[in-house]
XYZ file of C-alpha atoms in Angstrom:
784
model
C 8.929 -31.222 43.330
C 6.630 -34.089 43.336
C 5.594 -33.485 39.609
C 9.518 -34.005 38.575
C 9.601 -37.438 39.484
C 6.478 -38.396 37.499
C 9.143 -38.098 34.470
C 11.359 -41.029 36.077
C 11.379 -44.166 34.137
C 12.988 -46.670 36.534
C 14.605 -46.305 40.421
C 16.872 -48.582 41.822
C 17.985 -49.478 45.490
C 20.854 -51.252 46.588
C 20.307 -53.981 49.184
C 22.901 -57.192 50.508
C 21.130 -59.280 48.098
C 22.043 -56.789 45.057
C 20.195 -54.279 42.881
C 16.589 -53.914 43.446
C 15.382 -52.302 40.117
C 11.581 -50.910 40.187
C 10.413 -50.017 36.668
C 7.500 -47.548 36.157
C 5.327 -49.006 32.920
C 3.785 -45.913 32.730
C 7.108 -44.051 31.887
C 8.268 -46.478 29.877
C 4.845 -46.586 27.828
C 5.144 -42.783 27.620
C 8.619 -43.096 26.712
C 7.572 -45.879 23.727
C 4.508 -43.701 22.425
C 7.201 -40.635 22.398
C 9.406 -42.050 19.989
C 6.742 -43.590 18.031
C 5.241 -40.160 17.881
C 8.477 -38.983 16.811
C 9.229 -41.579 14.050
C 5.928 -41.272 12.182
C 6.765 -37.687 12.322
C 10.044 -38.306 10.144
C 8.293 -40.633 8.179
C 5.819 -37.984 7.078
C 8.491 -35.531 6.890
C 10.502 -37.981 4.182
C 7.483 -38.984 2.454
C 6.320 -35.102 1.501
C 10.111 -34.478 0.777
C 9.684 -36.819 -1.834
C 6.713 -35.518 -3.026
C 7.633 -32.413 -3.368
C 11.071 -33.172 -4.624
C 9.528 -34.819 -7.485
C 6.789 -31.889 -8.122
C 4.916 -30.966 -10.347
C 4.849 -34.370 -11.446
C 3.955 -37.296 -8.655
C 5.358 -40.520 -7.215
C 3.411 -42.640 -8.942
C 4.061 -41.276 -12.232
C 7.506 -42.938 -12.256
C 5.803 -46.394 -12.411
C 3.142 -45.318 -15.494
C 6.432 -44.030 -17.309
C 8.265 -47.603 -16.594
C 5.263 -49.268 -17.710
C 4.843 -47.594 -20.496
C 8.463 -47.773 -21.483
C 8.428 -51.494 -21.053
C 5.293 -51.932 -22.953
C 7.088 -50.438 -25.828
C 9.892 -52.763 -25.498
C 7.245 -55.638 -26.253
C 6.099 -54.119 -29.389
C 9.976 -54.277 -30.771
C 10.184 -50.644 -30.948
C 13.136 -48.595 -28.928
C 11.784 -45.275 -27.543
C 15.297 -44.926 -26.299
C 17.361 -45.046 -29.351
C 19.499 -47.074 -28.048
C 20.220 -46.033 -24.824
C 18.830 -49.121 -23.083
C 21.178 -50.904 -25.028
C 24.109 -49.041 -24.115
C 22.763 -49.188 -20.344
C 22.774 -52.955 -20.800
C 26.341 -53.392 -21.910
C 27.626 -51.549 -18.513
C 25.683 -53.209 -16.555
C 27.926 -54.692 -13.535
C 25.575 -57.732 -12.672
C 26.488 -60.645 -15.421
C 25.083 -63.705 -13.458
C 21.572 -62.139 -14.370
C 19.670 -63.390 -17.805
C 19.567 -61.521 -21.009
C 15.834 -60.938 -20.561
C 16.578 -59.669 -16.935
C 19.129 -57.277 -17.447
C 16.839 -55.624 -20.123
C 14.291 -55.196 -17.648
C 16.643 -53.510 -15.535
C 18.053 -51.330 -18.249
C 14.477 -50.194 -19.341
C 13.388 -49.180 -15.632
C 16.978 -47.397 -14.974
C 16.244 -45.229 -18.959
C 12.553 -44.971 -17.623
C 13.991 -43.524 -14.306
C 16.408 -41.278 -16.178
C 13.555 -40.107 -18.406
C 11.255 -39.465 -15.726
C 13.603 -37.205 -13.925
C 14.535 -35.210 -17.146
C 10.753 -34.639 -17.463
C 10.243 -33.375 -14.255
C 13.425 -31.064 -14.382
C 11.571 -29.761 -17.797
C 8.328 -29.260 -16.107
C 9.779 -27.922 -13.084
C 11.998 -25.155 -15.410
C 9.135 -24.460 -17.487
C 7.050 -23.513 -14.469
C 9.613 -21.550 -12.916
C 9.855 -19.703 -16.218
C 5.905 -19.250 -16.443
C 6.023 -18.046 -12.787
C 8.663 -15.146 -13.811
C 5.781 -13.149 -16.169
C 4.670 -10.449 -14.267
C 3.072 -8.330 -16.991
C -0.133 -9.605 -16.036
C -0.199 -7.549 -12.645
C 0.278 -4.226 -14.651
C -3.146 -4.669 -16.949
C -6.072 -2.955 -16.151
C -8.601 -4.464 -13.649
C -11.104 -6.824 -15.420
C -8.994 -6.683 -18.819
C -6.975 -9.486 -19.512
C -4.835 -9.628 -22.566
C -4.787 -12.825 -24.870
C -1.129 -13.456 -23.807
C -1.798 -13.621 -20.057
C -5.044 -16.060 -20.739
C -2.755 -18.202 -22.528
C -0.168 -17.696 -19.683
C -2.709 -18.927 -17.173
C -3.703 -21.726 -18.965
C -0.178 -22.925 -18.886
C 0.255 -22.298 -15.261
C -2.530 -24.471 -14.436
C -1.099 -27.520 -16.580
C 1.974 -27.414 -15.427
C 0.903 -26.949 -11.729
C 0.106 -30.445 -11.633
C -2.349 -31.490 -9.219
C -3.161 -31.310 -5.236
C 0.309 -29.481 -4.482
C 1.432 -29.558 -0.759
C 2.744 -26.790 1.077
C 5.925 -26.841 0.088
C 5.507 -27.912 -3.143
C 6.123 -24.840 -5.381
C 9.460 -24.045 -3.309
C 11.633 -25.408 -6.635
C 9.802 -23.613 -8.969
C 9.775 -19.825 -7.793
C 11.892 -17.775 -9.420
C 14.795 -15.933 -8.195
C 14.181 -12.213 -6.968
C 16.025 -10.651 -9.621
C 18.735 -7.622 -8.925
C 17.426 -4.340 -10.513
C 20.074 -2.193 -12.705
C 21.915 0.597 -10.645
C 20.419 3.168 -13.790
C 16.676 2.430 -12.740
C 17.255 2.024 -8.818
C 19.062 5.377 -8.764
C 16.230 7.124 -11.158
C 13.504 5.872 -8.877
C 15.022 6.995 -5.843
C 15.278 10.531 -6.971
C 11.841 10.542 -8.303
C 10.961 9.305 -4.797
C 12.541 11.894 -2.882
C 11.969 14.876 -4.945
C 8.700 15.984 -2.933
C 10.493 16.236 0.257
C 13.432 18.531 -1.223
C 13.675 21.837 -2.253
C 15.889 22.817 -5.278
C 19.034 23.069 -3.315
C 19.005 19.605 -1.568
C 17.510 17.955 -4.432
C 20.484 19.337 -6.702
C 22.896 17.801 -3.856
C 21.341 14.688 -3.929
C 21.159 14.110 -7.618
C 25.192 14.919 -7.597
C 25.828 12.423 -5.014
C 23.787 9.568 -7.034
C 25.087 10.289 -10.325
C 28.773 9.872 -9.041
C 27.667 6.640 -7.281
C 26.343 5.591 -9.947
C 28.962 6.309 -12.353
C 31.656 4.672 -10.068
C 31.248 2.648 -6.776
C 27.658 1.629 -7.907
C 28.856 -0.626 -10.493
C 31.427 -2.461 -8.645
C 28.998 -3.450 -6.143
C 26.484 -4.450 -8.323
C 29.049 -6.862 -9.595
C 29.479 -8.673 -6.228
C 25.494 -8.655 -5.462
C 24.729 -10.104 -9.171
C 27.351 -12.521 -8.115
C 25.430 -13.012 -4.808
C 21.881 -13.878 -6.697
C 23.656 -16.545 -8.982
C 24.556 -18.132 -5.839
C 21.581 -17.488 -3.248
C 18.118 -18.657 -3.247
C 17.551 -14.856 -2.530
C 19.769 -12.032 -2.904
C 18.224 -10.115 -0.007
C 16.530 -12.144 2.819
C 19.631 -13.621 4.729
C 21.050 -10.031 5.065
C 17.875 -8.601 5.663
C 17.328 -11.003 8.571
C 20.662 -10.525 10.044
C 21.262 -6.594 9.479
C 17.880 -5.084 10.160
C 16.445 -7.752 13.111
C 19.317 -9.526 14.501
C 22.095 -7.827 14.827
C 19.965 -4.662 16.694
C 20.869 -4.496 19.901
C 18.337 -2.204 21.402
C 15.136 -3.730 22.737
C 12.687 -6.060 20.569
C 9.744 -5.186 22.764
C 7.774 -2.398 20.906
C 10.707 -1.858 18.480
C 10.247 -4.675 16.504
C 7.709 -7.192 17.835
C 4.054 -6.807 16.610
C 0.899 -7.679 17.819
C -2.564 -9.238 16.595
C -6.023 -9.050 18.478
C -8.717 -10.966 19.013
C -12.371 -10.888 17.681
C -13.798 -7.102 17.970
C -17.333 -7.353 19.425
C -17.719 -11.039 20.447
C -15.926 -12.968 23.176
C -16.966 -16.775 22.800
C -16.567 -17.423 26.463
C -15.810 -15.566 29.366
C -14.093 -18.251 31.133
C -10.335 -17.520 30.503
C -9.084 -21.542 31.203
C -11.777 -22.599 28.479
C -10.671 -20.270 25.950
C -7.342 -20.919 26.403
C -7.860 -24.603 26.092
C -9.636 -24.190 22.576
C -7.197 -21.702 21.319
C -4.307 -23.964 22.038
C -5.868 -27.293 21.011
C -6.458 -25.115 17.621
C -2.849 -23.944 17.320
C -1.543 -27.682 17.739
C -4.037 -28.589 14.907
C -2.542 -26.227 12.882
C 0.686 -27.295 13.674
C -0.215 -30.866 12.621
C -1.640 -29.765 9.520
C 1.761 -27.668 9.007
C 4.005 -30.751 9.997
C 2.091 -32.986 7.355
C 1.743 -30.401 4.668
C -1.905 -30.312 4.761
C -2.131 -26.519 4.381
C -2.917 -25.020 0.926
C -0.124 -23.407 -0.630
C -0.820 -19.429 0.010
C -1.315 -17.768 -3.387
C -2.166 -14.161 -4.772
C -5.757 -13.794 -3.885
C -7.955 -14.475 -7.116
C -5.339 -16.216 -8.984
C -3.611 -19.727 -9.218
C -0.094 -17.775 -8.873
C 1.631 -19.352 -5.590
C 3.779 -17.401 -3.055
C 6.903 -18.365 -1.143
C 5.965 -20.626 1.654
C 9.185 -20.648 3.565
C 8.808 -18.679 6.417
C 5.945 -21.260 7.627
C 8.889 -23.737 8.679
C 9.885 -21.837 11.885
C 6.198 -20.674 12.839
C 6.487 -23.260 16.245
C 9.458 -24.557 18.196
C 11.548 -21.630 17.566
C 13.135 -18.657 19.571
C 15.154 -15.743 19.154
C 18.997 -16.453 20.870
C 20.505 -13.292 22.127
C 24.289 -12.731 21.393
C 26.409 -9.997 21.847
C 26.933 -8.866 18.547
C 24.282 -10.808 16.621
C 21.495 -12.583 17.947
C 20.355 -16.048 16.382
C 17.052 -17.822 15.248
C 16.966 -21.376 16.954
C 14.598 -23.254 15.420
C 14.187 -27.489 16.776
C 11.945 -29.854 14.729
C 10.103 -30.408 17.382
C 7.880 -29.979 20.958
C 5.045 -31.871 22.715
C 4.554 -28.813 24.938
C 4.153 -25.455 25.930
C 5.398 -22.886 28.794
C 2.314 -20.905 30.596
C 3.155 -18.004 32.901
C 0.890 -17.076 35.641
C 1.145 -14.605 38.377
C 5.140 -14.719 38.201
C 5.595 -18.536 37.688
C 6.632 -20.755 34.550
C 5.059 -23.669 34.249
C 5.493 -26.878 31.432
C 2.381 -28.229 29.982
C 2.694 -31.082 28.284
C -0.074 -31.402 25.098
C 0.424 -34.601 24.647
C -0.447 -38.001 26.337
C 0.285 -41.615 25.204
C 0.993 -40.003 22.160
C -1.852 -38.410 21.411
C -3.043 -34.543 21.532
C -5.003 -33.677 24.450
C -8.823 -32.497 23.966
C -9.790 -28.765 24.349
C -11.350 -29.633 27.753
C -8.220 -31.622 28.730
C -6.255 -28.547 28.088
C -8.714 -26.240 30.032
C -8.447 -28.691 32.806
C -4.693 -28.304 32.700
C -4.902 -24.667 32.547
C -7.544 -24.227 35.171
C -4.746 -26.497 37.543
C -1.946 -23.503 36.738
C -4.658 -21.040 37.939
C -5.652 -22.264 41.188
C -1.852 -23.250 41.838
C -1.081 -20.957 44.987
C 2.744 -21.606 44.931
C 4.768 -18.648 45.021
C 7.447 -17.563 42.663
C 11.002 -18.655 43.224
C 13.419 -15.656 44.108
C 13.985 -13.552 41.447
C 11.411 -15.144 39.086
C 8.488 -13.146 38.569
C 9.958 -10.627 36.473
C 12.646 -12.665 34.843
C 11.038 -12.184 31.479
C 12.127 -8.778 31.678
C 15.600 -9.753 30.463
C 13.729 -9.986 26.867
C 12.389 -6.828 27.028
C 15.427 -4.881 27.553
C 18.771 -4.163 25.360
C 20.124 -7.544 23.857
C 23.859 -7.341 24.956
C 22.779 -7.434 28.864
C 20.346 -9.993 28.061
C 23.262 -11.871 26.320
C 25.720 -11.556 28.757
C 23.337 -12.552 31.722
C 22.131 -15.249 29.373
C 26.289 -16.546 29.177
C 26.558 -16.039 33.157
C 23.564 -16.923 34.591
C 21.786 -19.668 32.266
C 24.504 -21.677 31.104
C 24.343 -24.526 33.425
C 22.406 -26.547 36.126
C 18.670 -25.586 36.918
C 18.458 -22.307 35.165
C 19.874 -23.672 31.802
C 17.311 -26.856 32.175
C 14.344 -23.996 32.729
C 15.659 -21.603 29.806
C 15.898 -24.790 27.396
C 12.548 -25.589 28.707
C 11.138 -22.141 27.399
C 12.862 -21.950 24.431
C 12.229 -25.446 23.003
C 8.240 -24.777 23.687
C 5.650 -24.814 20.655
C 5.031 -21.559 21.946
C 4.421 -19.013 24.760
C 1.476 -18.407 26.782
C 0.571 -15.771 29.269
C -2.518 -16.073 31.296
C -2.838 -12.399 32.298
C -4.854 -11.329 35.569
C -6.270 -7.961 33.096
C -9.467 -7.773 31.205
C -9.790 -6.483 27.793
C -12.711 -5.711 25.623
C -14.474 -3.108 23.786
C -17.501 -2.389 25.890
C -18.862 0.602 28.025
C -18.890 4.313 27.534
C -14.971 4.190 26.833
C -14.528 1.531 24.479
C -12.237 3.948 22.470
C -9.775 4.109 25.518
C -10.050 0.802 26.052
C -9.012 -0.459 22.640
C -6.058 1.717 22.968
C -5.095 -0.003 26.431
C -5.838 -3.857 24.964
C -3.516 -2.727 22.024
C -0.332 -1.474 24.664
C -1.585 -4.657 26.605
C -0.387 -6.935 23.558
C 2.356 -4.684 22.225
C 4.528 -4.845 25.591
C 2.088 -5.787 28.686
C 4.021 -5.250 31.997
C 7.224 -5.395 30.307
C 8.040 -9.122 31.872
C 4.959 -11.411 31.365
C 5.511 -11.837 27.822
C 8.385 -13.646 26.412
C 9.513 -11.583 23.813
C 11.935 -14.017 21.892
C 9.441 -16.913 21.505
C 8.401 -17.066 17.708
C 5.079 -15.754 19.497
C 3.514 -15.818 22.594
C -0.443 -15.895 23.082
C -2.301 -14.056 25.751
C -5.582 -15.192 27.379
C -6.981 -12.302 29.814
C -8.927 -13.033 32.671
C -12.431 -12.237 30.809
C -11.620 -14.668 28.092
C -10.120 -11.954 25.552
C -7.001 -13.166 23.854
C -3.929 -11.935 21.568
C -0.928 -12.537 19.931
C 2.838 -10.838 20.244
C 5.210 -11.863 17.712
C 8.752 -11.845 16.986
C 9.598 -10.434 13.624
C 12.882 -11.824 12.595
C 11.756 -15.301 11.419
C 8.829 -13.860 9.569
C 6.691 -11.246 8.615
C 3.105 -10.370 9.988
C 1.020 -12.397 7.081
C 2.723 -15.945 7.987
C 1.615 -14.886 11.989
C -1.736 -13.599 10.684
C -2.470 -16.977 8.436
C -2.163 -19.284 12.081
C -4.047 -16.437 13.974
C -6.898 -16.755 11.342
C -7.033 -20.438 11.623
C -7.149 -20.671 15.677
C -9.723 -17.776 15.753
C -12.287 -19.910 12.979
C -11.277 -23.250 14.450
C -12.251 -22.017 17.845
C -15.661 -20.565 17.222
C -16.938 -22.283 14.441
C -15.440 -25.837 14.551
C -14.843 -26.644 18.458
C -17.304 -24.486 20.322
C -18.180 -24.307 23.910
C -21.105 -25.878 26.350
C -23.746 -23.728 27.243
C -21.842 -23.218 30.204
C -19.056 -21.704 28.562
C -16.734 -24.599 28.915
C -15.024 -26.775 25.980
C -16.341 -29.658 24.973
C -15.014 -33.280 25.454
C -13.983 -35.314 28.651
C -11.388 -35.407 31.035
C -8.736 -37.822 31.562
C -8.327 -37.358 35.192
C -5.109 -39.079 35.782
C -3.474 -36.571 33.581
C 0.102 -35.280 35.350
C 0.254 -31.853 36.842
C 1.715 -28.904 34.664
C 5.415 -29.064 35.892
C 6.532 -25.359 37.674
C 9.706 -24.398 35.858
C 12.756 -24.171 38.952
C 15.139 -21.276 39.328
C 18.072 -20.192 40.971
C 18.395 -16.382 40.606
C 21.275 -14.878 42.293
C 21.235 -11.179 43.417
C 23.510 -9.625 40.467
C 21.167 -11.371 37.958
C 17.955 -9.975 39.908
C 19.764 -6.375 39.290
C 20.493 -6.941 35.897
C 16.670 -8.047 35.680
C 15.426 -4.985 37.423
C 17.858 -2.717 35.284
C 16.507 -4.266 31.797
C 12.571 -3.988 33.542
C 13.553 -0.219 34.229
C 14.482 0.384 30.772
C 11.450 -1.645 28.847
C 9.118 0.354 31.313
C 10.471 3.692 30.027
C 9.872 2.420 26.422
C 6.489 0.939 27.260
C 5.516 4.167 29.049
C 6.522 6.457 26.107
C 4.051 4.436 23.844
C 1.047 6.243 22.870
C -1.559 3.841 20.911
C -4.853 4.685 19.488
C -6.991 2.140 17.824
C -10.321 2.841 16.135
C -12.855 0.990 14.018
C -14.077 3.073 11.081
C -17.524 2.028 10.271
C -18.792 5.052 8.213
C -17.693 3.175 4.689
C -15.576 0.581 3.645
C -13.549 -0.822 0.484
C -17.185 -1.271 -1.046
C -18.047 2.075 -1.337
C -14.077 2.742 -2.471
C -14.291 0.211 -4.893
C -17.675 1.808 -6.502
C -15.633 4.817 -6.861
C -13.518 2.421 -9.227
C -10.229 3.222 -6.981
C -8.078 0.563 -4.809
C -8.863 0.637 -1.557
C -4.895 0.915 -0.545
C -4.449 3.401 -2.876
C -7.538 5.149 -1.177
C -6.305 4.786 2.442
C -2.746 5.896 1.396
C -3.908 9.034 -0.091
C -5.837 9.668 3.095
C -2.752 9.290 5.249
C -0.856 11.421 2.995
C -3.565 13.886 3.450
C -4.095 13.248 7.275
C -0.189 13.578 7.685
C 0.362 16.970 5.707
C -3.016 18.306 7.907
C -1.224 17.000 11.314
C 2.250 18.269 10.353
C 2.332 20.541 7.721
C 4.791 19.009 5.627
C 5.163 15.769 3.739
C 7.623 13.147 4.878
C 9.398 9.872 3.538
C 6.638 7.030 3.752
C 7.299 3.284 4.122
C 4.237 0.834 2.872
C 5.044 -2.694 3.390
C 4.862 -5.060 0.316
C 5.592 -8.568 0.015
C 8.006 -10.185 -2.096
C 6.594 -13.817 -1.922
C 6.400 -14.265 -5.619
C 10.142 -15.046 -5.409
C 11.470 -17.632 -3.565
C 12.625 -16.959 0.077
C 10.941 -13.502 -0.655
C 9.760 -11.296 2.455
C 9.229 -7.332 1.937
C 9.851 -4.583 -0.276
C 8.744 -0.847 0.480
C 6.554 1.072 -1.302
C 7.390 4.349 -1.118
C 3.904 6.010 -0.931
C 4.690 9.891 -0.524
C 5.317 10.791 -4.662
C 4.950 13.796 -6.716
C 1.827 13.029 -7.693
C 0.104 12.150 -4.106
C 2.194 15.574 -2.737
C 0.548 17.650 -5.957
C -2.753 16.196 -4.961
C -2.767 17.179 -1.545
C -1.676 20.389 -2.059
C -4.422 21.177 -4.649
C -7.158 20.169 -1.779
C -5.702 22.433 0.950
C -5.156 25.170 -1.788
C -8.776 25.074 -2.527
C -8.525 24.010 -6.029
C -11.622 22.899 -8.296
C -12.967 19.644 -7.170
C -12.391 18.293 -11.169
C -8.623 19.323 -10.715
C -8.375 17.884 -7.454
C -10.027 14.243 -8.778
C -7.883 14.155 -11.510
C -4.986 14.770 -9.390
C -5.994 11.836 -6.999
C -6.372 9.473 -10.234
C -3.051 10.023 -11.313
C -1.404 9.520 -7.691
C -3.509 6.870 -6.901
C -2.304 4.862 -10.124
C 1.083 6.145 -9.510
C 0.627 4.325 -6.153
C -0.500 1.327 -7.949
C 2.060 1.294 -10.202
C 4.660 1.728 -7.628
C 3.194 -1.361 -5.443
C 3.303 -3.594 -8.237
C 7.066 -2.584 -8.932
C 7.782 -3.437 -5.380
C 5.936 -6.872 -5.547
C 7.689 -7.903 -8.820
C 11.100 -7.354 -7.648
C 11.379 -3.642 -8.930
C 11.239 -1.902 -5.710
C 14.328 0.725 -4.914
C 15.036 0.063 -0.823
C 16.483 -3.794 -0.547
C 18.633 -3.167 -3.583
C 19.913 0.113 -1.845
C 20.238 -2.226 1.566
C 22.337 -4.443 -0.233
C 24.346 -2.335 -2.198
C 25.062 -0.779 1.338
C 25.993 -4.331 3.018
C 28.470 -4.982 -0.101
C 30.070 -1.754 0.507
C 30.585 -2.284 4.265
C 31.832 -5.754 3.435
C 34.447 -4.083 1.017
C 35.257 -1.249 3.543
C 34.690 1.005 1.521
C 32.398 4.678 2.088
C 29.410 5.620 -0.303
C 28.180 9.291 0.773
C 25.306 8.535 -1.337
C 24.372 4.882 0.202
C 25.061 6.445 3.609
C 22.535 9.187 3.459
C 19.780 7.008 1.894
C 19.995 4.537 4.797
C 20.248 7.264 7.304
C 16.516 8.824 6.083
C 14.118 8.479 8.728
C 10.513 6.735 8.183
C 8.483 9.419 10.062
C 5.041 7.334 8.399
C 5.700 3.219 8.617
C 2.272 1.588 7.553
C 1.134 -1.745 6.791
C -2.103 -2.983 5.201
C -3.195 -6.412 7.338
C -5.175 -8.607 4.751
C -7.783 -11.035 5.556
C -6.033 -14.137 3.974
C -8.592 -17.035 4.782
C -11.953 -15.421 4.019
C -13.794 -18.901 3.493
C -13.450 -19.527 7.438
C -15.458 -16.951 8.368
C -18.990 -16.252 7.857
C -19.095 -12.558 7.363
C -23.116 -12.562 6.370
C -24.436 -14.708 9.409
C -22.000 -14.000 11.884
C -20.858 -10.767 11.009
C -19.858 -9.950 14.440
C -17.044 -12.365 14.447
C -14.541 -9.513 13.160
C -10.984 -9.643 13.851
C -9.221 -6.003 14.712
C -6.282 -6.956 13.251
C -2.973 -6.150 14.562
C -0.275 -2.961 14.972
C 3.508 -2.352 15.480
C 5.344 0.246 17.367
C 6.620 3.657 15.876
C 9.546 3.333 13.659
C 11.171 6.778 14.334
C 10.793 8.712 17.488
C 9.253 11.489 16.108
C 6.841 9.729 13.434
C 3.861 7.360 12.999
C 3.212 3.822 12.575
C -0.335 3.152 11.172
C -1.907 -0.793 9.966
C -5.054 -0.915 8.526
C -7.118 -3.768 7.649
C -10.211 -3.870 5.261
C -13.353 -5.949 6.980
C -16.237 -7.088 4.899
C -17.495 -4.348 2.765
C -18.314 -1.659 5.305
C -15.353 -1.539 8.161
C -11.549 -0.276 8.311
C -9.913 -1.370 11.281
C -6.885 1.000 11.895
C -4.155 0.923 14.442
C -2.036 4.039 15.229
C 1.171 4.490 17.489
C 3.715 7.319 18.282
C 5.568 8.661 21.203
C 4.785 10.723 24.261
C 8.300 11.980 24.275
C 7.796 13.938 20.835
C 5.637 16.843 21.121
C 4.556 17.173 17.483
C 2.849 13.625 17.553
C -0.154 12.883 18.844
C -2.092 9.436 17.784
C -5.426 10.301 18.962
C -4.936 13.792 16.801
C -3.625 11.816 13.693
C -6.819 9.379 14.269
C -9.001 12.282 13.730
C -7.007 13.676 10.544
C -7.275 10.066 9.342
C -11.077 10.026 9.713
C -11.480 13.628 8.267
C -9.585 12.683 5.604
C -11.163 9.550 4.593
C -14.870 11.215 4.642
C -13.260 14.119 2.630
C -11.829 11.836 0.178
C -14.895 9.700 -0.492
C -16.717 13.065 -0.949
C -14.315 14.003 -3.703
C -15.209 11.008 -5.785
C -18.353 10.509 -4.723
C -20.635 11.054 -8.372
C -22.056 14.554 -8.633
C -26.155 15.064 -8.709
C -26.015 15.576 -12.536
C -23.731 12.536 -13.091
C -25.784 9.989 -10.326
C -28.903 10.773 -12.501
C -27.265 9.893 -15.734
C -25.849 6.868 -14.785
C -29.620 5.945 -13.252
C -31.054 6.739 -16.962
C -28.658 4.681 -18.560
C -29.209 2.016 -16.337
C -33.277 2.267 -16.918
C -32.635 2.299 -20.518
C -30.588 -1.024 -20.293
C -33.367 -2.629 -18.418
C -35.714 -1.184 -21.103
C -34.190 -2.598 -23.880
C -33.773 -6.152 -22.156
């Protein structure tokens, strides 16, 4: 193709007079500038490694220590207590003068002293960050110990940390004791079992605790001493990468655009701003200019290890297990449109293309009338089907030649982009159904127009709406949500659009055309593509989705009831599920463990004896005061479990790792086998807004993201994701399967709405209490 020739730096022909070289100065210039950009990135990476390596000190502090030691030497005092003289005696250089030797010895001593100070400060910070009692204190009441601790953390945290500065100071995830984990597990399953079942499980747990459990625990403690995190590598491998079923729907998740606003109706323009914004984020990420994530409202840092693989990353299929492959750099993206794949370079002459130039290039792809190659249009279905057929097809049909070059191009791209011909938005008389269709499109699309193996794929719809689909193995949703928030805010509030809806800026008309990828798909490969597509389509068609924006009240009113918004939602979900199914179920709520190095998630088992007692009291018509008391008890229990999970006291990751050890040792545990086989029929997750400062919810309240969601975890269960926006909105995403006759996403959504209203009504003050509160306020004002 003509586009491919632009990448050739020189050509030659053989003539009777010899070889005639024809150099392309433009191509050579591109090679030079590309190399310069690569070297600049390496230098920045080395510089940041040094800065993060000596944190919480700074490289300049070394000079201060050296000068201080040299100054004391000239005052005829010896702060080294003879060590400088000892170093001077053993210097291998004898030609130097005595004074020069003394200076060199002092510099060496100063460097050693500086490194010891860094090690001591980092150790102190690590010990400080291991303190978690602050999390269990009553809201608004901080103990003296915690106040002193906060002051010390501020002192030892240094100034202006980079993104990865805290990594060496984060504590390791502790291994809970077998006794505590078994006790908490039995407590969590009590409301789900009758007396006979509970007695049998108690017997299995006691036998495990007294015999095999201690042996497995020994190996786990040994791993915890050696590894940075005793859970994360096994969790990534066995929960995600070794799964052989489709990752579409079962593992990948999605994020939505603004709910009520579309910044521009022009598809290419929206893509131009958003793609440019994502590369701005990547630039900040590479330079470590992003602020380290912290617990909201505190100085406590969170692990940033997952950020390393956001861009230039792809999941590679294998027959036994997949792998996650990350490349250091990529100056292009791959764009899918109408069955064709295009390579779009976003750097020209060493600079990032402007949003207007990206729009120009995207429009070129939209206007391209080239037909897809044979077998190309639905090639992406391979990433949506079972993993083993995809791994075999990759090894057989994509390991050499043009197919390998094109596949490498996709896998090494910064990220994947789909230009979708559909339109999605929340407008019209059927706005609820349109949101459901929007969610389903982002979760699975047409099953072949997304590349589900990429770390994330961005979708731009025909009417300017956008969305994201993310692969789960390399990172959890908060990391992707952080990128997505930045992109949405930068697109609308910093870059903006012209009055006609186009991106701002000028266009370099000499930009080379996006390069269409070539494929040579044989009939046998086409047959495998069709089989993968059929399986993926059946899976996608089975997904039942319901997304709604609850605007009757939000976390503002919930907080006035002196209740945690998350606990409030979880109790509402327990009440809604009981009304929907007439029973209780094992409930999963995702909690992060990023207070620890390389931490990912832990499970909060939201269905407790306290929550089930509250639900039964409500359904049995108990007096409001009784229900209110039981609700307080249940919500406090939930908050305690959430804090335990965050601070390393969870149940499920510990049991999971014990199970992995048992498999390595080749021993069977009836207790662990039963624990790990119990289905999560209600899987829930909260999507927090992490960068509130990027959005102006007062003046631009319509710029609200709808959050994101995921597919059902169990065939007969629900997946529920929720997001608190401002003070008055709760966005909810519900998924289940049509094939299960006992589940219905819309019916469950109605039950959640009703449960939310019932809980607020229950917790609201009675007229007498409200009058007393108003009288009390009036008296206080009068006294003032």
